[in-house]
mmCIF file of C-alpha atoms in Angstrom:
data_model
loop_
_atom_site.group_PDB
_atom_site.id
_atom_site.type_symbol
_atom_site.label_atom_id
_atom_site.label_comp_id
_atom_site.label_asym_id
_atom_site.label_seq_id
_atom_site.Cartn_x
_atom_site.Cartn_y
_atom_site.Cartn_z
ATOM 1 C CA MET A 1 -0.602 -0.331 -0.581
ATOM 2 C CA GLU A 2 0.615 3.446 -0.897
ATOM 3 C CA GLU A 3 1.990 6.090 1.843
ATOM 4 C CA LYS A 4 -0.283 8.465 2.672
ATOM 5 C CA ARG A 5 1.876 11.922 3.284
ATOM 6 C CA LYS A 6 0.763 14.174 5.367
ATOM 7 C CA VAL A 7 -0.706 17.816 4.728
ATOM 8 C CA THR A 8 -0.497 20.885 6.585
ATOM 9 C CA ILE A 9 -3.526 23.060 6.065
ATOM 10 C CA THR A 10 -4.377 26.320 7.161
ATOM 11 C CA TYR A 11 -7.011 28.304 7.329
ATOM 12 C CA GLN A 12 -7.306 32.549 7.313
ATOM 13 C CA ASP A 13 -9.805 34.229 10.192
ATOM 14 C CA ILE A 14 -12.879 35.874 7.536
ATOM 15 C CA ALA A 15 -15.558 35.659 9.513
ATOM 16 C CA ASN A 16 -19.054 34.267 7.983
ATOM 17 C CA LEU A 17 -18.090 35.493 3.536
ATOM 18 C CA GLU A 18 -18.499 33.126 0.973
ATOM 19 C CA SER A 19 -16.932 33.033 -1.521
ATOM 20 C CA LYS A 20 -16.727 31.600 -5.105
ATOM 21 C CA PHE A 21 -12.943 32.341 -6.662
ATOM 22 C CA THR A 22 -10.282 30.747 -8.336
ATOM 23 C CA THR A 23 -6.930 31.782 -9.956
ATOM 24 C CA GLY A 24 -4.336 30.205 -11.265
ATOM 25 C CA ALA A 25 -0.389 30.467 -11.599
ATOM 26 C CA ILE A 26 2.677 29.456 -13.917
ATOM 27 C CA GLY A 27 5.895 29.097 -13.259
ATOM 28 C CA GLY A 28 9.118 27.195 -14.806
ATOM 29 C CA ILE A 29 12.336 26.797 -15.219
ATOM 30 C CA THR A 30 15.756 28.062 -14.081
ATOM 31 C CA SER A 31 18.352 26.369 -13.181
ATOM 32 C CA ASN A 32 18.360 22.704 -11.743
ATOM 33 C CA LYS A 33 14.146 24.029 -11.094
ATOM 34 C CA LEU A 34 11.042 23.505 -11.683
ATOM 35 C CA ILE A 35 7.560 24.992 -10.977
ATOM 36 C CA PHE A 36 4.291 24.593 -12.201
ATOM 37 C CA MET A 37 1.365 25.378 -10.591
ATOM 38 C CA ASN A 38 -2.275 25.524 -10.988
ATOM 39 C CA PHE A 39 -5.682 25.037 -9.239
ATOM 40 C CA PHE A 40 -8.812 26.138 -8.123
ATOM 41 C CA ILE A 41 -11.076 25.674 -5.389
ATOM 42 C CA ASP A 42 -15.078 25.474 -4.060
ATOM 43 C CA LYS A 43 -17.511 28.313 -2.279
ATOM 44 C CA VAL A 44 -15.920 28.038 0.821
ATOM 45 C CA SER A 45 -16.854 29.057 4.325
ATOM 46 C CA ILE A 46 -14.875 31.065 6.570
ATOM 47 C CA PRO A 47 -15.589 31.635 10.546
ATOM 48 C CA LYS A 48 -11.534 30.998 12.729
ATOM 49 C CA VAL A 49 -8.758 30.336 12.074
ATOM 50 C CA VAL A 50 -7.513 26.959 13.597
ATOM 51 C CA VAL A 51 -4.741 25.247 12.682
ATOM 52 C CA GLN A 52 -5.340 21.341 11.406
ATOM 53 C CA GLU A 53 -2.910 18.582 9.896
ATOM 54 C CA VAL A 54 -3.760 15.854 7.912
ATOM 55 C CA ASN A 55 -2.795 12.736 6.414
ATOM 56 C CA GLU A 56 -4.197 12.692 3.076
ATOM 57 C CA ASP A 57 -4.532 9.819 0.496
ATOM 58 C CA LEU A 58 -4.570 13.167 -2.359
ATOM 59 C CA SER A 59 -5.698 13.027 -5.651
ATOM 60 C CA LEU A 60 -6.264 15.531 -8.547
ATOM 61 C CA GLY A 61 -10.216 15.316 -8.459
ATOM 62 C CA GLU A 62 -10.618 14.678 -5.205
ATOM 63 C CA GLU A 63 -12.308 16.523 -2.867
ATOM 64 C CA ILE A 64 -11.147 18.002 0.964
ATOM 65 C CA ASN A 65 -14.190 17.626 4.067
ATOM 66 C CA SER A 66 -12.036 20.006 6.414
ATOM 67 C CA SER A 67 -14.540 19.365 8.478
ATOM 68 C CA PRO A 68 -15.680 19.725 11.239
ATOM 69 C CA SER A 69 -13.300 22.682 11.926
ATOM 70 C CA GLU A 70 -14.280 25.558 9.314
ATOM 71 C CA GLY A 71 -12.174 27.705 7.594
ATOM 72 C CA ILE A 72 -10.311 28.850 4.439
ATOM 73 C CA ILE A 73 -7.536 26.731 3.552
ATOM 74 C CA ARG A 74 -4.438 29.691 2.422
ATOM 75 C CA GLU A 75 -2.261 25.821 1.541
ATOM 76 C CA ILE A 76 -1.467 22.848 1.797
ATOM 77 C CA HIS A 77 1.950 21.252 1.979
ATOM 78 C CA THR A 78 3.395 18.288 1.108
ATOM 79 C CA SER A 79 6.553 16.873 0.561
ATOM 80 C CA LEU A 80 6.159 13.409 -1.847
ATOM 81 C CA GLN A 81 8.168 10.805 -3.569
ATOM 82 C CA PHE A 82 6.443 11.601 -6.826
ATOM 83 C CA SER A 83 5.510 7.865 -8.503
ATOM 84 C CA VAL A 84 4.830 5.822 -11.760
ATOM 85 C CA GLU A 85 1.263 6.412 -11.015
ATOM 86 C CA HIS A 86 1.266 9.395 -9.912
ATOM 87 C CA ALA A 87 2.685 11.265 -12.804
ATOM 88 C CA LYS A 88 1.209 8.811 -15.497
ATOM 89 C CA SER A 89 -2.101 10.044 -13.408
ATOM 90 C CA PHE A 90 -1.154 14.336 -13.646
ATOM 91 C CA ILE A 91 -0.345 13.412 -17.377
ATOM 92 C CA GLU A 92 -3.815 12.079 -17.713
ATOM 93 C CA TRP A 93 -5.748 13.894 -16.361
ATOM 94 C CA ILE A 94 -2.975 17.500 -18.120
ATOM 95 C CA ASN A 95 -3.550 15.740 -22.141
ATOM 96 C CA LYS A 96 -8.289 15.472 -21.230
ATOM 97 C CA ARG A 97 -8.123 18.774 -20.085
ATOM 98 C CA ILE A 98 -5.960 20.586 -23.450
ATOM 99 C CA GLU A 99 -8.523 20.886 -24.942
ATOM 100 C CA GLU A 100 -10.467 23.318 -22.001
ATOM 101 C CA ILE A 101 -7.465 25.251 -21.680
ATOM 102 C CA ASN A 102 -7.479 28.156 -24.358
ATOM 103 C CA THR A 103 -5.435 30.617 -24.468
ATOM 104 C CA PHE A 104 -6.575 33.708 -22.697
ATOM 105 C CA GLU A 105 -6.865 36.583 -24.535
ATOM 106 C CA GLU A 106 -7.048 39.154 -21.922
ATOM 107 C CA ASN A 107 -3.569 37.991 -20.388
ATOM 108 C CA LYS A 108 -1.904 36.373 -23.164
ATOM 109 C CA ILE A 109 -0.608 33.293 -21.722
ATOM 110 C CA ASN A 110 -1.379 29.654 -23.945
ATOM 111 C CA TYR A 111 -1.595 27.516 -20.965
ATOM 112 C CA LYS A 112 -1.544 24.610 -23.971
ATOM 113 C CA MET A 113 2.225 25.567 -24.645
ATOM 114 C CA ILE A 114 3.430 26.132 -20.800
ATOM 115 C CA ILE A 115 1.232 21.736 -20.318
ATOM 116 C CA ASP A 116 3.054 20.554 -23.678
ATOM 117 C CA GLN A 117 6.980 22.232 -22.967
ATOM 118 C CA VAL A 118 6.805 22.367 -19.073
ATOM 119 C CA ALA A 119 4.430 20.224 -17.313
ATOM 120 C CA LYS A 120 4.340 16.796 -19.350
ATOM 121 C CA PRO A 121 7.410 16.655 -20.264
ATOM 122 C CA SER A 122 8.409 17.142 -15.925
ATOM 123 C CA LEU A 123 6.177 14.054 -15.407
ATOM 124 C CA SER A 124 8.251 11.975 -17.824
ATOM 125 C CA TYR A 125 11.373 13.670 -16.776
ATOM 126 C CA ALA A 126 11.177 12.956 -12.826
ATOM 127 C CA LEU A 127 9.797 9.042 -13.689
ATOM 128 C CA GLU A 128 12.956 8.511 -15.078
ATOM 129 C CA LYS A 129 15.496 9.966 -12.854
ATOM 130 C CA ASP A 130 13.466 9.007 -9.141
ATOM 131 C CA CYS A 131 13.692 13.292 -8.595
ATOM 132 C CA LYS A 132 11.941 14.317 -4.890
ATOM 133 C CA VAL A 133 8.880 16.782 -5.990
ATOM 134 C CA GLU A 134 8.212 19.038 -3.631
ATOM 135 C CA GLY A 135 4.879 21.078 -3.515
ATOM 136 C CA THR A 136 2.663 24.315 -1.371
ATOM 137 C CA ILE A 137 -1.000 24.658 -2.502
ATOM 138 C CA ARG A 138 -0.939 28.667 -1.403
ATOM 139 C CA LEU A 139 -4.987 30.120 -2.279
ATOM 140 C CA LYS A 140 -4.656 34.020 -2.651
ATOM 141 C CA ASP A 141 -6.897 36.691 -0.952
ATOM 142 C CA ILE A 142 -10.692 35.768 -0.549
ATOM 143 C CA TYR A 143 -12.148 38.155 -3.800
ATOM 144 C CA ASN A 144 -15.947 37.544 -4.883
ATOM 145 C CA LEU A 145 -14.617 36.828 -8.061
ATOM 146 C CA ASP A 146 -17.025 36.240 -11.529
ATOM 147 C CA PRO A 147 -15.116 32.891 -13.260
ATOM 148 C CA ASN A 148 -16.160 34.388 -16.415
ATOM 149 C CA TYR A 149 -13.860 37.082 -15.943
ATOM 150 C CA PHE A 150 -11.334 34.824 -15.472
ATOM 151 C CA GLY A 151 -12.180 32.658 -18.572
ATOM 152 C CA PHE A 152 -12.512 29.792 -16.082
ATOM 153 C CA THR A 153 -16.370 28.645 -17.396
ATOM 154 C CA LYS A 154 -15.626 25.792 -18.082
ATOM 155 C CA PHE A 155 -13.506 24.473 -14.649
ATOM 156 C CA MET A 156 -16.084 25.353 -12.953
ATOM 157 C CA LYS A 157 -18.695 24.668 -13.826
ATOM 158 C CA ASP A 158 -18.548 20.995 -11.421
ATOM 159 C CA LEU A 159 -16.743 22.538 -8.740
ATOM 160 C CA ASN A 160 -21.220 23.608 -6.909
ATOM 161 C CA LYS A 161 -19.827 22.588 -3.116
ATOM 162 C CA ILE A 162 -20.395 24.747 -1.131
ATOM 163 C CA ASN A 163 -19.375 24.709 2.849
ATOM 164 C CA THR A 164 -15.853 23.080 4.218
ATOM 165 C CA LYS A 165 -14.711 21.603 0.208
ATOM 166 C CA LEU A 166 -11.826 21.683 -1.645
ATOM 167 C CA LYS A 167 -10.928 20.068 -4.419
ATOM 168 C CA LEU A 168 -8.618 19.941 -5.215
ATOM 169 C CA GLU A 169 -7.263 20.045 -9.696
ATOM 170 C CA GLY A 170 -3.640 20.722 -9.614
ATOM 171 C CA ILE A 171 -0.640 21.571 -7.413
ATOM 172 C CA ARG A 172 2.173 23.794 -7.364
ATOM 173 C CA PHE A 173 5.245 21.324 -6.522
ATOM 174 C CA SER A 174 9.109 22.622 -7.698
ATOM 175 C CA LEU A 175 10.974 19.889 -8.931
ATOM 176 C CA THR A 176 14.799 18.935 -8.123
ATOM 177 C CA CYS A 177 16.704 16.106 -9.996
ATOM 178 C CA PRO A 178 20.706 16.885 -10.507
ATOM 179 C CA ASP A 179 19.946 17.327 -14.062
ATOM 180 C CA LEU A 180 18.636 18.768 -16.365
ATOM 181 C CA VAL A 181 18.038 17.583 -20.142
ATOM 182 C CA PRO A 182 18.958 19.794 -22.799
ATOM 183 C CA GLU A 183 15.472 19.986 -24.088
ATOM 184 C CA PHE A 184 14.697 21.662 -21.089
ATOM 185 C CA GLN A 185 17.886 24.634 -20.791
ATOM 186 C CA LYS A 186 15.871 25.859 -24.166
ATOM 187 C CA LEU A 187 12.854 26.859 -21.731
ATOM 188 C CA GLU A 188 15.380 29.351 -19.303
ATOM 189 C CA GLY A 189 14.266 32.121 -20.299
ATOM 190 C CA LYS A 190 10.619 32.065 -21.737
ATOM 191 C CA ILE A 191 9.044 31.524 -18.760
ATOM 192 C CA LEU A 192 8.862 33.091 -14.779
ATOM 193 C CA ARG A 193 10.268 31.391 -11.892
ATOM 194 C CA PHE A 194 8.007 31.754 -8.491
ATOM 195 C CA LEU A 195 10.277 32.470 -5.258
ATOM 196 C CA ASN A 196 8.945 33.249 -1.336
ATOM 197 C CA PHE A 197 7.243 35.882 -1.704
ATOM 198 C CA ILE A 198 8.354 38.194 0.706
ATOM 199 C CA GLU A 199 6.305 42.096 1.712
ATOM 200 C CA PRO A 200 2.158 42.827 0.450
ATOM 201 C CA ASN A 201 3.560 44.386 -2.839
ATOM 202 C CA LYS A 202 6.364 42.106 -3.709
ATOM 203 C CA MET A 203 7.930 39.168 -4.454
ATOM 204 C CA SER A 204 11.437 37.979 -5.124
ATOM 205 C CA ILE A 205 11.915 36.853 -8.730
ATOM 206 C CA THR A 206 14.728 35.345 -11.130
ATOM 207 C CA LEU A 207 14.623 36.580 -14.421
ATOM 208 C CA THR A 208 16.506 35.458 -17.645
ATOM 209 C CA ARG A 209 17.890 35.910 -20.860
ATOM 210 C CA GLU A 210 15.747 37.454 -23.914
ATOM 211 C CA LYS A 211 12.609 39.765 -24.598
ATOM 212 C CA SER A 212 9.740 38.815 -22.834
ATOM 213 C CA ILE A 213 6.672 38.217 -21.354
ATOM 214 C CA TYR A 214 5.401 38.272 -17.262
ATOM 215 C CA MET A 215 3.053 37.173 -15.127
ATOM 216 C CA ILE A 216 3.954 38.737 -11.851
ATOM 217 C CA LEU A 217 0.806 38.169 -8.598
ATOM 218 C CA TYR A 218 0.191 40.835 -7.145
ATOM 219 C CA LYS A 219 -0.545 41.564 -3.750
ATOM 220 C CA ASP A 220 -0.826 37.651 -3.449
ATOM 221 C CA SER A 221 -3.675 37.756 -5.883
ATOM 222 C CA TYR A 222 -3.303 40.818 -8.792
ATOM 223 C CA LYS A 223 -1.878 38.779 -12.211
ATOM 224 C CA ILE A 224 -0.214 41.850 -13.937
ATOM 225 C CA LEU A 225 1.561 41.048 -17.414
ATOM 226 C CA ILE A 226 4.997 43.120 -17.843
ATOM 227 C CA GLU A 227 7.765 43.077 -21.103
ATOM 228 C CA THR A 228 11.299 43.312 -19.961
ATOM 229 C CA TYR A 229 14.124 43.224 -21.525
ATOM 230 C CA ILE A 230 17.474 41.914 -20.311
ATOM 231 C CA GLU A 231 20.560 42.756 -22.349
ATOM 232 C CA ASN A 232 22.987 40.451 -21.767
ATOM 233 C CA ASP A 233 22.413 37.096 -23.138
ATOM 234 C CA ASN A 234 24.318 35.745 -19.638
ATOM 235 C CA ASP A 235 22.304 37.852 -17.367
ATOM 236 C CA GLU A 236 20.119 36.236 -14.909
ATOM 237 C CA ILE A 237 18.509 38.600 -11.890
ATOM 238 C CA GLU A 238 17.719 38.203 -8.879
ATOM 239 C CA GLY A 239 15.684 40.521 -6.917
ATOM 240 C CA LEU A 240 12.096 42.103 -4.950
ATOM 241 C CA VAL A 241 10.283 43.570 -7.844
ATOM 242 C CA THR A 242 7.985 46.335 -6.992
ATOM 243 C CA ILE A 243 4.639 48.189 -8.885
ATOM 244 C CA TYR A 244 4.572 51.809 -7.725
ATOM 245 C CA GLU A 245 2.059 54.432 -7.079
ATOM 246 C CA ASN A 246 3.024 55.959 -10.189
ATOM 247 C CA ASN A 247 2.801 52.398 -12.350
ATOM 248 C CA LYS A 248 5.700 52.314 -12.583
ATOM 249 C CA ILE A 249 7.791 48.639 -11.804
ATOM 250 C CA ALA A 250 11.364 47.855 -10.679
ATOM 251 C CA LEU A 251 13.992 45.251 -10.143
ATOM 252 C CA ASP A 252 15.579 46.101 -7.078
ATOM 253 C CA LYS A 253 18.912 44.103 -6.718
ATOM 254 C CA TYR A 254 20.811 44.834 -3.527
ATOM 255 C CA GLY A 255 18.887 47.608 -2.141
ATOM 256 C CA LYS A 256 18.799 49.309 -4.834
ATOM 257 C CA HIS A 257 16.555 50.376 -8.262
ATOM 258 C CA ASP A 258 18.398 49.133 -10.707
ATOM 259 C CA PHE A 259 16.798 47.621 -12.869
ATOM 260 C CA LEU A 260 13.630 49.046 -14.389
ATOM 261 C CA PHE A 261 10.161 47.341 -15.573
ATOM 262 C CA LYS A 262 9.506 49.258 -18.556
ATOM 263 C CA GLU A 263 6.031 52.463 -17.383
ATOM 264 C CA VAL A 264 2.858 50.220 -17.939
ATOM 265 C CA THR A 265 0.383 54.103 -19.256
ATOM 266 C CA ASN A 266 -3.114 51.900 -19.077
ATOM 267 C CA LEU A 267 -2.645 49.380 -16.310
ATOM 268 C CA VAL A 268 -6.917 49.609 -14.316
ATOM 269 C CA LYS A 269 -6.488 48.428 -10.980
ATOM 270 C CA THR A 270 -9.836 46.491 -11.225
ATOM 271 C CA PRO A 271 -12.203 44.252 -8.441
ATOM 272 C CA TYR A 272 -10.513 40.712 -9.582
ATOM 273 C CA GLY A 273 -6.937 42.508 -9.703
ATOM 274 C CA LEU A 274 -4.508 44.438 -12.268
ATOM 275 C CA GLN A 275 -5.952 44.808 -15.720
ATOM 276 C CA ILE A 276 -3.287 45.758 -18.786
#
């Protein structure tokens, strides 16, 4: 019998709220790490803060019932050895979803390309290299989002459960391997690497070469697309990204604002986040 993995569920203190919302993000390869995240959650009730640890054998699409404690599930931390069965199951799930995942016209992110070039190859590689996978699901702040705004209608159609149920449709995981195959190296500079959040309006990132389109999570919930340039092909810049009141976005490196993104003149704040 496969060993169940330990899951820590943390709840946020928000009184008597109900909200139906969904979010997702993407990551990519830099150095020897790969990050991919994609998750969707149900309508939840949030009366109090509770932290509980449970042992669950989580499967994609499986519901996690948080009763008797109630609250919003903020983070699920899990460390596991990605088995052949899990990887095959995830690849099968991805294949089923590809037809439903469209390019987001609003954000110009082609999820099918991300899945074909990042998620599927990474899992196949994990099977060959017996890689350790450590993952975190972090849910964003509660917002009463219209799922149609993000084009998630097809994903949301089954998410009609209420109260304290979470439907796990995917996980974000960091795949660390002893080396990377050459096919992975060509993805550098095309996809953003997500690291730890530092402050509400900052996050730590690593940028690699080439002119690229990146997505940033702002305040752990807002989304923004920016265009950035790195002059030297060998440059790799790591620092904090700050979004300023004048709509300029800068990378703080070594405490200095010595790398400035282009000014965003048509930035619009909406109830759903930032829109360009």
